[in-house]
mmCIF file of N, CA and C in Angstrom:
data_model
loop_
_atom_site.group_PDB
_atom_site.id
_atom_site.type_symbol
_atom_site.label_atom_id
_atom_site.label_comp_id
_atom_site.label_asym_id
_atom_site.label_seq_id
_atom_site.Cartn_x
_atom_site.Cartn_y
_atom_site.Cartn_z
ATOM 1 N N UNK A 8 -77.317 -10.654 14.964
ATOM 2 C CA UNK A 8 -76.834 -9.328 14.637
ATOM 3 C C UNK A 8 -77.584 -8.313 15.482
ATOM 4 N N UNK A 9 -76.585 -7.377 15.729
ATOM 5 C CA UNK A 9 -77.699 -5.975 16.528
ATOM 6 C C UNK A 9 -78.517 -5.194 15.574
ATOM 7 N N UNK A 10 -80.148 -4.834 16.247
ATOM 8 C CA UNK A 10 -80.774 -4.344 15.407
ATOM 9 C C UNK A 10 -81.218 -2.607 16.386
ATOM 10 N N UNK A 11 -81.248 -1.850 15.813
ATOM 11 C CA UNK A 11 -81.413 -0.707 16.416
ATOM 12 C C UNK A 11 -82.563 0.196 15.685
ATOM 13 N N UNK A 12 -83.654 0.831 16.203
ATOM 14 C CA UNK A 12 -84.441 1.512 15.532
ATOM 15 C C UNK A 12 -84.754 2.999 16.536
ATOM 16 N N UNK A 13 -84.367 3.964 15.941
ATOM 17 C CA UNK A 13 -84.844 5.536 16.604
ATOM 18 C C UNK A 13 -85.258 6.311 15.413
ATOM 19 N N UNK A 14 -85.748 7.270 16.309
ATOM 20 C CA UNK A 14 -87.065 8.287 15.362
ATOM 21 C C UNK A 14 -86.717 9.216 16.405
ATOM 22 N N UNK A 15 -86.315 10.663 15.677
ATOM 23 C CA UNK A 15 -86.192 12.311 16.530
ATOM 24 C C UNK A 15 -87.214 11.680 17.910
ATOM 25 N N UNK A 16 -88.431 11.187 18.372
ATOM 26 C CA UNK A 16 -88.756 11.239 19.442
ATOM 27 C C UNK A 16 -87.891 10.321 20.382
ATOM 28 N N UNK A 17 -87.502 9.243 19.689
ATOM 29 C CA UNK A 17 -87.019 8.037 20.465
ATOM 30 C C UNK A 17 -86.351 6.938 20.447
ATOM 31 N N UNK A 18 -85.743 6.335 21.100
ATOM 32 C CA UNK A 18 -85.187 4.705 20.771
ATOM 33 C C UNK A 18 -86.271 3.759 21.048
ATOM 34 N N UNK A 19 -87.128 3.604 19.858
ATOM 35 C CA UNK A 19 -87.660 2.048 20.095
ATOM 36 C C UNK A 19 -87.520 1.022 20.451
ATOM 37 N N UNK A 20 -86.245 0.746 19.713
ATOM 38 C CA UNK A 20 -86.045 -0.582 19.878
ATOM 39 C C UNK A 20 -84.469 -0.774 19.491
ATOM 40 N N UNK A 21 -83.765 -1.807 20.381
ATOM 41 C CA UNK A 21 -82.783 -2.805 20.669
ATOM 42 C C UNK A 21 -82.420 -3.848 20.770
ATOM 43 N N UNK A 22 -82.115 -5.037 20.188
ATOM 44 C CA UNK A 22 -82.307 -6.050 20.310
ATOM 45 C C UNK A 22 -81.242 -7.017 19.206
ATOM 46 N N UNK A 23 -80.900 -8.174 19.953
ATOM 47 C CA UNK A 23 -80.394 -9.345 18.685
ATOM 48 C C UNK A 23 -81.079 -9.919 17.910
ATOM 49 N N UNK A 24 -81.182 -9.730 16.499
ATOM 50 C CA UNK A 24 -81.921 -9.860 15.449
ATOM 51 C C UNK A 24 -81.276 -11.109 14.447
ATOM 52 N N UNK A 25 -82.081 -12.130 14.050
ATOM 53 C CA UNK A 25 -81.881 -12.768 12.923
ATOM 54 C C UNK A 25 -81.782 -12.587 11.690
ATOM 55 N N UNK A 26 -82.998 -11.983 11.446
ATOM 56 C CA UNK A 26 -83.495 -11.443 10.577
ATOM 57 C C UNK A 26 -84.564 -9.722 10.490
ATOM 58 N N UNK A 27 -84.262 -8.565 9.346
ATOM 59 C CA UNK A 27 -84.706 -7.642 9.368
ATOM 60 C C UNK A 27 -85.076 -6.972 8.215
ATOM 61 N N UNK A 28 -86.702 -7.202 7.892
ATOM 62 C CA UNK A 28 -87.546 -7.092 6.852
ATOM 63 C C UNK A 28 -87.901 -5.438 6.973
ATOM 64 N N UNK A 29 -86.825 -4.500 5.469
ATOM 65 C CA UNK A 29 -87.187 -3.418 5.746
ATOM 66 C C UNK A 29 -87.748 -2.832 3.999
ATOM 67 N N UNK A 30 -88.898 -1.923 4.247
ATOM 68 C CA UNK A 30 -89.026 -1.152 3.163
ATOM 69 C C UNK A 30 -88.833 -0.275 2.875
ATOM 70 N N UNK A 31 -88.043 -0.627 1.652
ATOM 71 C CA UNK A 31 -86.458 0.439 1.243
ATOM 72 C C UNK A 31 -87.533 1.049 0.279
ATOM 73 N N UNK A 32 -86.933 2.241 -0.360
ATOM 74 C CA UNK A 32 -87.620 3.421 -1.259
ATOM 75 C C UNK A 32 -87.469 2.295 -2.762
ATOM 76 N N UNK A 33 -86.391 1.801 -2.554
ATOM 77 C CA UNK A 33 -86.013 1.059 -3.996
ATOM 78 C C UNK A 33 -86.496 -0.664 -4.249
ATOM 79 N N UNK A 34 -87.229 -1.249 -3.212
ATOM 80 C CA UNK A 34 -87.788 -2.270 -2.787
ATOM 81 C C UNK A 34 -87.231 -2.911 -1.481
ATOM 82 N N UNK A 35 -88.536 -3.855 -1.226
ATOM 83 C CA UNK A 35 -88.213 -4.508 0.014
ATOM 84 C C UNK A 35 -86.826 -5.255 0.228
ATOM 85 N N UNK A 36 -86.162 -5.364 1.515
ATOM 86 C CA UNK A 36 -85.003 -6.045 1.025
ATOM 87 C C UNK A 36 -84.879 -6.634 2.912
ATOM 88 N N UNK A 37 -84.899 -7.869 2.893
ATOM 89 C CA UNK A 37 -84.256 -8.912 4.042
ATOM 90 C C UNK A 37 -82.720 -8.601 4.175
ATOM 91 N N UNK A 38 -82.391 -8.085 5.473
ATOM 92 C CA UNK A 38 -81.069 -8.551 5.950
ATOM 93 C C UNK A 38 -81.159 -9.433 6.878
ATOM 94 N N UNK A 39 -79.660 -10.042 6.936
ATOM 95 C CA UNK A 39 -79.012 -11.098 7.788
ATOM 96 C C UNK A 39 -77.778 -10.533 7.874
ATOM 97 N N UNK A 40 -77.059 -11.582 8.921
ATOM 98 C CA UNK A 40 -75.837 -11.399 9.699
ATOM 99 C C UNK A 40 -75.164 -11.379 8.337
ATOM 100 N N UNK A 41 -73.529 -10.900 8.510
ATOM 101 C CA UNK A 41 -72.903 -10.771 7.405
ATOM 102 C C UNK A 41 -73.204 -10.105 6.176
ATOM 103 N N UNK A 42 -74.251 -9.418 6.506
ATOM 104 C CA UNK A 42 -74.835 -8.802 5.035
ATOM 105 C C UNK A 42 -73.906 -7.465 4.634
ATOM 106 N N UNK A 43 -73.651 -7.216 2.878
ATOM 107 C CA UNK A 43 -72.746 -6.180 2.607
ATOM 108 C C UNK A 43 -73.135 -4.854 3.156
ATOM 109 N N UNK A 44 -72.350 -3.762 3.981
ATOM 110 C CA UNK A 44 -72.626 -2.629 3.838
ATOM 111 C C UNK A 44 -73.664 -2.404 2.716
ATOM 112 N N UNK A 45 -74.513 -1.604 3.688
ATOM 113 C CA UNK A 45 -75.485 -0.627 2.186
ATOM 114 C C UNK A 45 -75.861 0.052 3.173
ATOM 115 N N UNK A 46 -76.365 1.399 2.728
ATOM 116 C CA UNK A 46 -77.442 2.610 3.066
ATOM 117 C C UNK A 46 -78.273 2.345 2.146
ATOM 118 N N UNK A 47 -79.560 2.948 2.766
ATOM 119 C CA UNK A 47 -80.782 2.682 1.642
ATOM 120 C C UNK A 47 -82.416 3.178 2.489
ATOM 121 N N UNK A 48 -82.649 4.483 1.733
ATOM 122 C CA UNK A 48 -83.597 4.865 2.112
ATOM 123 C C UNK A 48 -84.759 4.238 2.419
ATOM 124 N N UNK A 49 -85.989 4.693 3.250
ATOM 125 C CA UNK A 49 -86.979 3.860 3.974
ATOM 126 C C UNK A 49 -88.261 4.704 2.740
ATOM 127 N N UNK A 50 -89.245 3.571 2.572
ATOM 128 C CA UNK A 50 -90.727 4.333 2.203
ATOM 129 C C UNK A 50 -91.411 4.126 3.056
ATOM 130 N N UNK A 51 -92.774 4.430 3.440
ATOM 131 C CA UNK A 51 -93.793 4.424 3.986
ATOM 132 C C UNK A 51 -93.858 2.621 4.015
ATOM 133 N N UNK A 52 -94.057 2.257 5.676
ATOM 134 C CA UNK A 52 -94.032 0.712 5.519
ATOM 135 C C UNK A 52 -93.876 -0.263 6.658
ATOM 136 N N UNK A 53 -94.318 -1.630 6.420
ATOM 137 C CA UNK A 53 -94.010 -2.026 7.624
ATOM 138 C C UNK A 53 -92.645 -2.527 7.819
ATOM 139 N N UNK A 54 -91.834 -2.303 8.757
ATOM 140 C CA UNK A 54 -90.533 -2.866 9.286
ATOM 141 C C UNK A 54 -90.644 -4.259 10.512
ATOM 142 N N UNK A 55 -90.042 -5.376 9.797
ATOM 143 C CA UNK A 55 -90.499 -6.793 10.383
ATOM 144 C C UNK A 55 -88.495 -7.173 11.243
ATOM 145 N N UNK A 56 -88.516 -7.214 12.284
ATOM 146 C CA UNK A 56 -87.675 -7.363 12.910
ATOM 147 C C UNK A 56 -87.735 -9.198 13.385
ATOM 148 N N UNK A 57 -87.140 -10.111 13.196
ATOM 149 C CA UNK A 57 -87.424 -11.613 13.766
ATOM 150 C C UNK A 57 -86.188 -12.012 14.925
ATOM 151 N N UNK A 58 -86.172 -12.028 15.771
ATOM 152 C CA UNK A 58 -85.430 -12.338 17.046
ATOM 153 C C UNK A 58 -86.165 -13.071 17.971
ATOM 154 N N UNK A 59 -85.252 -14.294 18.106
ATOM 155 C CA UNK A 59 -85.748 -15.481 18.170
ATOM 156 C C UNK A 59 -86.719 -15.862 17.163
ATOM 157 N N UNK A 60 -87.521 -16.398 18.695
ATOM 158 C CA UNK A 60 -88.497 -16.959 18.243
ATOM 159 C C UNK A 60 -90.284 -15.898 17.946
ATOM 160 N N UNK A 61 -89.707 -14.580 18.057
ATOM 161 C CA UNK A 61 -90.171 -13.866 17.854
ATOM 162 C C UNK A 61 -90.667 -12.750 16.943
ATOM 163 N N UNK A 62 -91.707 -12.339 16.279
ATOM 164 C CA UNK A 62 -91.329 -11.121 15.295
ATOM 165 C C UNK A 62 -91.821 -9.864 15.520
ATOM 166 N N UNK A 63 -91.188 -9.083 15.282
ATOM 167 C CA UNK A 63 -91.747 -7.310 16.202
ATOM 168 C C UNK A 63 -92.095 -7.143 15.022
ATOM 169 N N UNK A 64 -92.809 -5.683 14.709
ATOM 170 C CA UNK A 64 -93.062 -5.324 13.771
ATOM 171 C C UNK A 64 -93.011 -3.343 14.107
ATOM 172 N N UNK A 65 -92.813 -3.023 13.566
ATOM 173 C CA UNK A 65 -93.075 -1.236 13.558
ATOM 174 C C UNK A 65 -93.230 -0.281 12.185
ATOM 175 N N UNK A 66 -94.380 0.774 12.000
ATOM 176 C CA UNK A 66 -94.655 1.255 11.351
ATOM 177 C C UNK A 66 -93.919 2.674 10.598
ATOM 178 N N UNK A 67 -93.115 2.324 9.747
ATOM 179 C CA UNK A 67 -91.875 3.681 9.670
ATOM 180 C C UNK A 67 -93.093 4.182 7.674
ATOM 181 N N UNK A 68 -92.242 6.002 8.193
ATOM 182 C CA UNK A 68 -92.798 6.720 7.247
ATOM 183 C C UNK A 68 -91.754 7.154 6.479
ATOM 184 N N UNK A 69 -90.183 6.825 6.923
ATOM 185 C CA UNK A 69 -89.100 7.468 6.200
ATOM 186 C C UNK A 69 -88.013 7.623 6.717
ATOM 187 N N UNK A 70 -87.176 7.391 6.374
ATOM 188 C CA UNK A 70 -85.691 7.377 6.913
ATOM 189 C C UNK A 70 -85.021 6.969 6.571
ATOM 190 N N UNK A 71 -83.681 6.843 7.347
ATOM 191 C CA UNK A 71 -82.732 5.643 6.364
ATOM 192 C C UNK A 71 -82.375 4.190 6.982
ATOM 193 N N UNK A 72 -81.602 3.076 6.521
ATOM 194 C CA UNK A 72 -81.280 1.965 7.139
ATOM 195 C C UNK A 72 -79.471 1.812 6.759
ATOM 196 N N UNK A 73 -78.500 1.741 7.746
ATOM 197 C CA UNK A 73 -77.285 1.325 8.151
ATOM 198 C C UNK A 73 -77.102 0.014 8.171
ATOM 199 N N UNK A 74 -76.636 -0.610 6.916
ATOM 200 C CA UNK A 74 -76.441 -2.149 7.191
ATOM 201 C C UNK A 74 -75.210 -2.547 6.945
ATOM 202 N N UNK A 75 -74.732 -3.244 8.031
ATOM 203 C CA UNK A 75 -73.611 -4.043 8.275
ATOM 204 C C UNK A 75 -73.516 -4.991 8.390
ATOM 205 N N UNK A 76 -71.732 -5.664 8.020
ATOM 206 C CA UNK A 76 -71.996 -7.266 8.618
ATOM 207 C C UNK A 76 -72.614 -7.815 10.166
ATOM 208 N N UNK A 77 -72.632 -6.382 11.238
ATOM 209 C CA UNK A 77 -72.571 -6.686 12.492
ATOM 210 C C UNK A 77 -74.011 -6.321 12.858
ATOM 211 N N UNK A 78 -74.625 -5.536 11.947
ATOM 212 C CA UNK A 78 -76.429 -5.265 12.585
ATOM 213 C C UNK A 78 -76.961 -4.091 11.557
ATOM 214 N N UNK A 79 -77.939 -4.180 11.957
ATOM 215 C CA UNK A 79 -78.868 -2.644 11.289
ATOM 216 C C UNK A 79 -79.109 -1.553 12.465
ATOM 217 N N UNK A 80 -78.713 -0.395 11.751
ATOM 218 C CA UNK A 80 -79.299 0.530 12.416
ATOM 219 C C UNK A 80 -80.028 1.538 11.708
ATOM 220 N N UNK A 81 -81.420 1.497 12.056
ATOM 221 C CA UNK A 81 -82.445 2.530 11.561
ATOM 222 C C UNK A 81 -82.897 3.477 12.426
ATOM 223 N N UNK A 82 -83.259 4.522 11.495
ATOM 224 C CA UNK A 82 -82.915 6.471 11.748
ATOM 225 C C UNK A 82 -84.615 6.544 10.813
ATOM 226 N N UNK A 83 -85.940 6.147 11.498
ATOM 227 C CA UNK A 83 -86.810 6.831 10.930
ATOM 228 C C UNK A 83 -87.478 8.391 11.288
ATOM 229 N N UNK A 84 -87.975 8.852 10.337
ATOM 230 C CA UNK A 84 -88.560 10.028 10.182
ATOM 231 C C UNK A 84 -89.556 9.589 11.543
ATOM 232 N N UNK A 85 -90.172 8.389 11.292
ATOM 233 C CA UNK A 85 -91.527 8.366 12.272
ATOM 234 C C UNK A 85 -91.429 7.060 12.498
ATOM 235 N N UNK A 86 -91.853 6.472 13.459
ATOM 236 C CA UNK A 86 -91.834 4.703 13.420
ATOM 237 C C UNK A 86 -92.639 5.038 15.148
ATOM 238 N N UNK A 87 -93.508 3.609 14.840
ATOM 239 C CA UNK A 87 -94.248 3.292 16.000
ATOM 240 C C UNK A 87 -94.636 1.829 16.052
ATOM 241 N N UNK A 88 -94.591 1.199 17.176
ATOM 242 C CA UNK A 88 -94.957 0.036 17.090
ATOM 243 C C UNK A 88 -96.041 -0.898 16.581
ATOM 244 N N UNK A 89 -96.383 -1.455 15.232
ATOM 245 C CA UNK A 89 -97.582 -1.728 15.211
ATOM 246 C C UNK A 89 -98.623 -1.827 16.054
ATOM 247 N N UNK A 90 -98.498 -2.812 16.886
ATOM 248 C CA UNK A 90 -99.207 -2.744 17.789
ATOM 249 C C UNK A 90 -100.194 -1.518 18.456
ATOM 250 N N UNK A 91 -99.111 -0.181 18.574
ATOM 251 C CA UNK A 91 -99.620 1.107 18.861
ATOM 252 C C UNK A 91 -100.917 1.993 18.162
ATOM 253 N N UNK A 92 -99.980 1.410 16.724
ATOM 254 C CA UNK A 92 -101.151 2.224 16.033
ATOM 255 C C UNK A 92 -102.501 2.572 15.837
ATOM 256 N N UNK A 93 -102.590 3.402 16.085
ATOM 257 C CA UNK A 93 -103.683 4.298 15.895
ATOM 258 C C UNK A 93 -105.070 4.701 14.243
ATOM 259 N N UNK A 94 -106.050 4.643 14.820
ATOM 260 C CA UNK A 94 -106.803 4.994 13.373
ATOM 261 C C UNK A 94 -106.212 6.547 13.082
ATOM 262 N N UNK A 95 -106.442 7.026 13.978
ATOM 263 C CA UNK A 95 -105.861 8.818 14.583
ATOM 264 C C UNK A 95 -105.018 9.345 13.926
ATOM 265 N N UNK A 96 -103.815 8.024 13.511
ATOM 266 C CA UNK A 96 -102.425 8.566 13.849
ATOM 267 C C UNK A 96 -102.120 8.300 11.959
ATOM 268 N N UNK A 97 -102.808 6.988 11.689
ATOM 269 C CA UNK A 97 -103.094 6.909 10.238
ATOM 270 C C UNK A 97 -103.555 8.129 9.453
ATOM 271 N N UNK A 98 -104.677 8.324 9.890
ATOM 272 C CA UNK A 98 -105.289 9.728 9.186
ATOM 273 C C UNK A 98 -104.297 10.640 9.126
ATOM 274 N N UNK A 99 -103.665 11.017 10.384
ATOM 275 C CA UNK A 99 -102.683 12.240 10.407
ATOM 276 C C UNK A 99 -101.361 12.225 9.474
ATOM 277 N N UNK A 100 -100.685 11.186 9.445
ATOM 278 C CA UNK A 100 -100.411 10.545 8.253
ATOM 279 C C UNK A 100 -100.280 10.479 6.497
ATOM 280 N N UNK A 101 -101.705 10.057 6.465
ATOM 281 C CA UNK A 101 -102.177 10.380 5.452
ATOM 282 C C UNK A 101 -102.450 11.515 4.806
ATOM 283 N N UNK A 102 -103.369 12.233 5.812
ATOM 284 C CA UNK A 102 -103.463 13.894 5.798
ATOM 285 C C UNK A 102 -102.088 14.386 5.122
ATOM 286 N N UNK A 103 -100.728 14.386 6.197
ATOM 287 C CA UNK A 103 -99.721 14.661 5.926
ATOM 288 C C UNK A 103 -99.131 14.533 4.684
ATOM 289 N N UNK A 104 -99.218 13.341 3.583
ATOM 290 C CA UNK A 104 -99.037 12.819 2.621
ATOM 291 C C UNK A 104 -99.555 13.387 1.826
ATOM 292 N N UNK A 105 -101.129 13.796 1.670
ATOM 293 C CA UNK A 105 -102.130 14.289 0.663
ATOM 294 C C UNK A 105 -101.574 16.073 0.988
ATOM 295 N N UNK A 106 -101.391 16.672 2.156
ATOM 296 C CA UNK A 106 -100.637 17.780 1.593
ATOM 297 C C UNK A 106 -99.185 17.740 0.672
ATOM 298 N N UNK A 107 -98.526 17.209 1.064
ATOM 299 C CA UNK A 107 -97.505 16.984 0.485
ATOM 300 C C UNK A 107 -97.475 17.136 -0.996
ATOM 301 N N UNK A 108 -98.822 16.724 -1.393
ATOM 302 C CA UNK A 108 -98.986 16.089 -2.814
ATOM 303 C C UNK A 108 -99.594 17.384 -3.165
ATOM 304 N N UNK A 109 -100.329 17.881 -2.209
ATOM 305 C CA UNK A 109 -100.923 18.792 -3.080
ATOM 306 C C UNK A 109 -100.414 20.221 -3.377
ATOM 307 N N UNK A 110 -99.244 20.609 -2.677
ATOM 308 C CA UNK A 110 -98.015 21.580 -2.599
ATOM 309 C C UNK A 110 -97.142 20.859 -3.500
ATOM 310 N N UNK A 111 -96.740 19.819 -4.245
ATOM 311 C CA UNK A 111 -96.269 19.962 -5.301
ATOM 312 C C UNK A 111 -97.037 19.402 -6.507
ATOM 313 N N UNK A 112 -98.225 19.636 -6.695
ATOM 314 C CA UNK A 112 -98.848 19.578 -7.938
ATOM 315 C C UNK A 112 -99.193 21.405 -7.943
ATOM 316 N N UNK A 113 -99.263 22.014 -7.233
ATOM 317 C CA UNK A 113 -99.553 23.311 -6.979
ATOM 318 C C UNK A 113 -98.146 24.006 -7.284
ATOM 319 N N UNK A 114 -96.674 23.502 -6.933
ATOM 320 C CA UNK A 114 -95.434 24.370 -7.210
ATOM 321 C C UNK A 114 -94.405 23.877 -8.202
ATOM 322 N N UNK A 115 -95.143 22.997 -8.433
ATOM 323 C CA UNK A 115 -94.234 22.029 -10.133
ATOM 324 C C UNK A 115 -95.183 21.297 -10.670
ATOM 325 N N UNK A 116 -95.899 21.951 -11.285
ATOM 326 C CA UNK A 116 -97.085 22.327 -12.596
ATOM 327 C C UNK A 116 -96.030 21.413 -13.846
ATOM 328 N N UNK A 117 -95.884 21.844 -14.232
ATOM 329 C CA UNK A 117 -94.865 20.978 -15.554
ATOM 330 C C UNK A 117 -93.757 20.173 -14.886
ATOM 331 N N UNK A 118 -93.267 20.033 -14.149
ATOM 332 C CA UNK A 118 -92.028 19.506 -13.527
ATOM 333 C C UNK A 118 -92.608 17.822 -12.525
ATOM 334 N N UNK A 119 -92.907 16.860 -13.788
ATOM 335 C CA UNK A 119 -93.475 15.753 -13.246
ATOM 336 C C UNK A 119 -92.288 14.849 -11.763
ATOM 337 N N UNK A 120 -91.112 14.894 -11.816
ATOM 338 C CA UNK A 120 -90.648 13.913 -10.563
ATOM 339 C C UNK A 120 -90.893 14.472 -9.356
ATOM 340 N N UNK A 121 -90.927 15.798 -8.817
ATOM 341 C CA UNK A 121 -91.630 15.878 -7.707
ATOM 342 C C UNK A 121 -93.114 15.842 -7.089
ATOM 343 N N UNK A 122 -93.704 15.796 -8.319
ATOM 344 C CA UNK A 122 -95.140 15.212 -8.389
ATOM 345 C C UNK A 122 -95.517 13.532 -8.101
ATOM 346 N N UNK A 123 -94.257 13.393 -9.066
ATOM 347 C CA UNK A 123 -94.397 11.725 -9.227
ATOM 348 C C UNK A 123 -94.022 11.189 -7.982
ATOM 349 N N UNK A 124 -93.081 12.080 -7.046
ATOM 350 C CA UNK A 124 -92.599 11.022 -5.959
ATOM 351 C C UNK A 124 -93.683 11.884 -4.863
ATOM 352 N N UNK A 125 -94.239 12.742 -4.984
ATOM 353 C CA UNK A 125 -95.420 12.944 -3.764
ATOM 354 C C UNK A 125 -96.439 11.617 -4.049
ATOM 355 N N UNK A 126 -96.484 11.586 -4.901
ATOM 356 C CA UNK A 126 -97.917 10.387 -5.813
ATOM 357 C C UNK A 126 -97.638 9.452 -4.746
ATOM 358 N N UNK A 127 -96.310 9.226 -5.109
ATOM 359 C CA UNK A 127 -96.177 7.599 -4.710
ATOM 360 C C UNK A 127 -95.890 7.684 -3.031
ATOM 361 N N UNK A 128 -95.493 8.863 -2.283
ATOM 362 C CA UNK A 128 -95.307 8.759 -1.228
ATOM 363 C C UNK A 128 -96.680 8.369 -0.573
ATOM 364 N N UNK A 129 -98.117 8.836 -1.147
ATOM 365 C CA UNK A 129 -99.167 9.282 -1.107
ATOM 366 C C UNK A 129 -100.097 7.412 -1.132
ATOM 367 N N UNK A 130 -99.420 6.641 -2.363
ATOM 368 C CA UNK A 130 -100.146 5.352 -2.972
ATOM 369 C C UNK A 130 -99.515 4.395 -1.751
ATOM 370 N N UNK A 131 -98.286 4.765 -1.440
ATOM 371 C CA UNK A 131 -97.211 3.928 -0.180
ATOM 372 C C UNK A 131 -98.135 4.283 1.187
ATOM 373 N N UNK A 132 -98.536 5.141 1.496
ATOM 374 C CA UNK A 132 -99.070 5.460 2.434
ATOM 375 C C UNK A 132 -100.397 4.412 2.307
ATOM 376 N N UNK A 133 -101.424 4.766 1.487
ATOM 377 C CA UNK A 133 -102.920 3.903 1.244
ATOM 378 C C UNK A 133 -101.910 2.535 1.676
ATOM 379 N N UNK A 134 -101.124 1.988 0.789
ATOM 380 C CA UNK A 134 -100.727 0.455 0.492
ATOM 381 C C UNK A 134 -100.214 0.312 2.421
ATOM 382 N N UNK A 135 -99.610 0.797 3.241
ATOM 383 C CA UNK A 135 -99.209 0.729 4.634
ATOM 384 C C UNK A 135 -100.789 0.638 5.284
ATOM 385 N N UNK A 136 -101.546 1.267 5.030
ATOM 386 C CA UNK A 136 -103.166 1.121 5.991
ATOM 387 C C UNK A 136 -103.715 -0.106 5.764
ATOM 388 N N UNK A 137 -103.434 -0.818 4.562
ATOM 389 C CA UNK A 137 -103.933 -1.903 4.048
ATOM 390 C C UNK A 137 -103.110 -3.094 4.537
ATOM 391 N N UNK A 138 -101.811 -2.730 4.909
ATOM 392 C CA UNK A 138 -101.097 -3.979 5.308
ATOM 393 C C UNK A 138 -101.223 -3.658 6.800
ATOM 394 N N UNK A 139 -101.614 -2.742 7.348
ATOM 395 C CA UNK A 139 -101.547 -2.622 9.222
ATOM 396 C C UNK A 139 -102.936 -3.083 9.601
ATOM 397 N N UNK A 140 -104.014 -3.184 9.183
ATOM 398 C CA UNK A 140 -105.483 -3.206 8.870
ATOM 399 C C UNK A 140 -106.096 -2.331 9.526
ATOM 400 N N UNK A 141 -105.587 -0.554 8.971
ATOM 401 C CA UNK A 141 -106.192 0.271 9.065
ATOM 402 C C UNK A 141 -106.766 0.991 7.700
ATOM 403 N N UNK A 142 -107.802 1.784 7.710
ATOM 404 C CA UNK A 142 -108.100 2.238 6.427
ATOM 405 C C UNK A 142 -107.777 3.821 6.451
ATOM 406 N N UNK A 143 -107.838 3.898 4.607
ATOM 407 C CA UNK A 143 -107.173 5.275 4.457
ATOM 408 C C UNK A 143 -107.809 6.205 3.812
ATOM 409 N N UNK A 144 -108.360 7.282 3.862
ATOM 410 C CA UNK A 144 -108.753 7.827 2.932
ATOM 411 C C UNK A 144 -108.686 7.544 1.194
ATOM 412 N N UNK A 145 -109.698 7.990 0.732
ATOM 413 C CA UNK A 145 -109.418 7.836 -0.703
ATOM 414 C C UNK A 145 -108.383 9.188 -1.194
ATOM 415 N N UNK A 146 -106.942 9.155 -1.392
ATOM 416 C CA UNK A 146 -106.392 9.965 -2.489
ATOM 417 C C UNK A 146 -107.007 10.932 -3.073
ATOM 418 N N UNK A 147 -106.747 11.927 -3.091
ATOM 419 C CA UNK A 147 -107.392 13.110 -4.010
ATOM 420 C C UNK A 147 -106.108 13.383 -5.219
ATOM 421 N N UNK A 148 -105.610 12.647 -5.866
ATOM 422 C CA UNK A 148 -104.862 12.596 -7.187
ATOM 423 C C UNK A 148 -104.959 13.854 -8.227
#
């Protein structure tokens, strides 16, 4: 199946794919060839691409995934090649995340789901440093 991955900076990646290990907002989920239409948002995570005898890997912060019987095509917010990553780029990241969180514990005081989903954008982020084997700040919750 065709697998396609771009981010506002770029086209990463192109390629015939077997298999494509993505983390959806609603859990992880494997496609293959023939798989049903779905859309399905991205969390903070690693994206495992297997072609051939090969497996890529790239680091996405958000977006969505296009799945068809004929391929995936992913539209992240941010994605970089594992390989690439950066301690730098983690922090910035993270940073990014911990504001996030802290502009809505600051503008929805009583109004817990936009709190709750900064939290978790925030716990997804730590849990991505831990699976890339970079480290993350400790959370300020």
């Amino acid at each position: 199946m065709q697998f396609d991955l771009v981010s506002p900076e770029r086209s990463l990646a192109s390629m015939d794919a077997t298999a494509v290990q993505i983390p959806g907002a609603d859990g992880d989920m494997t496609v293959m060839a023939d798989h049903a239409p779905t859309i399905t948002t991205l969390r903070p995570g690693v994206l495992k691409v297997e072609a051939g005898s090969e497996t890529h890997e790239y680091v996405v912060t958000g977006g969505f995934a296009e799945i068809g019987a004929a391929g995936v095509s992913v539209l992240a917010e941010r994605a970089v090649a594992k390989g690439d990553m950066t301690q730098d780029q983690m922090d910035a990241m993270f940073d990014e995340a911990q504001d996030i969180y802290n502009r809505a514990k600051d503008n929805f005081q009583n109004e817990p789901g936009p709190v709750d989903d900064a939290a978790k954008l925030l716990a997804d982020m730590v849990a991505m440093g831990g699976e890339i084997g970079l480290g993350t700040k400790q959370p300020n919750l």
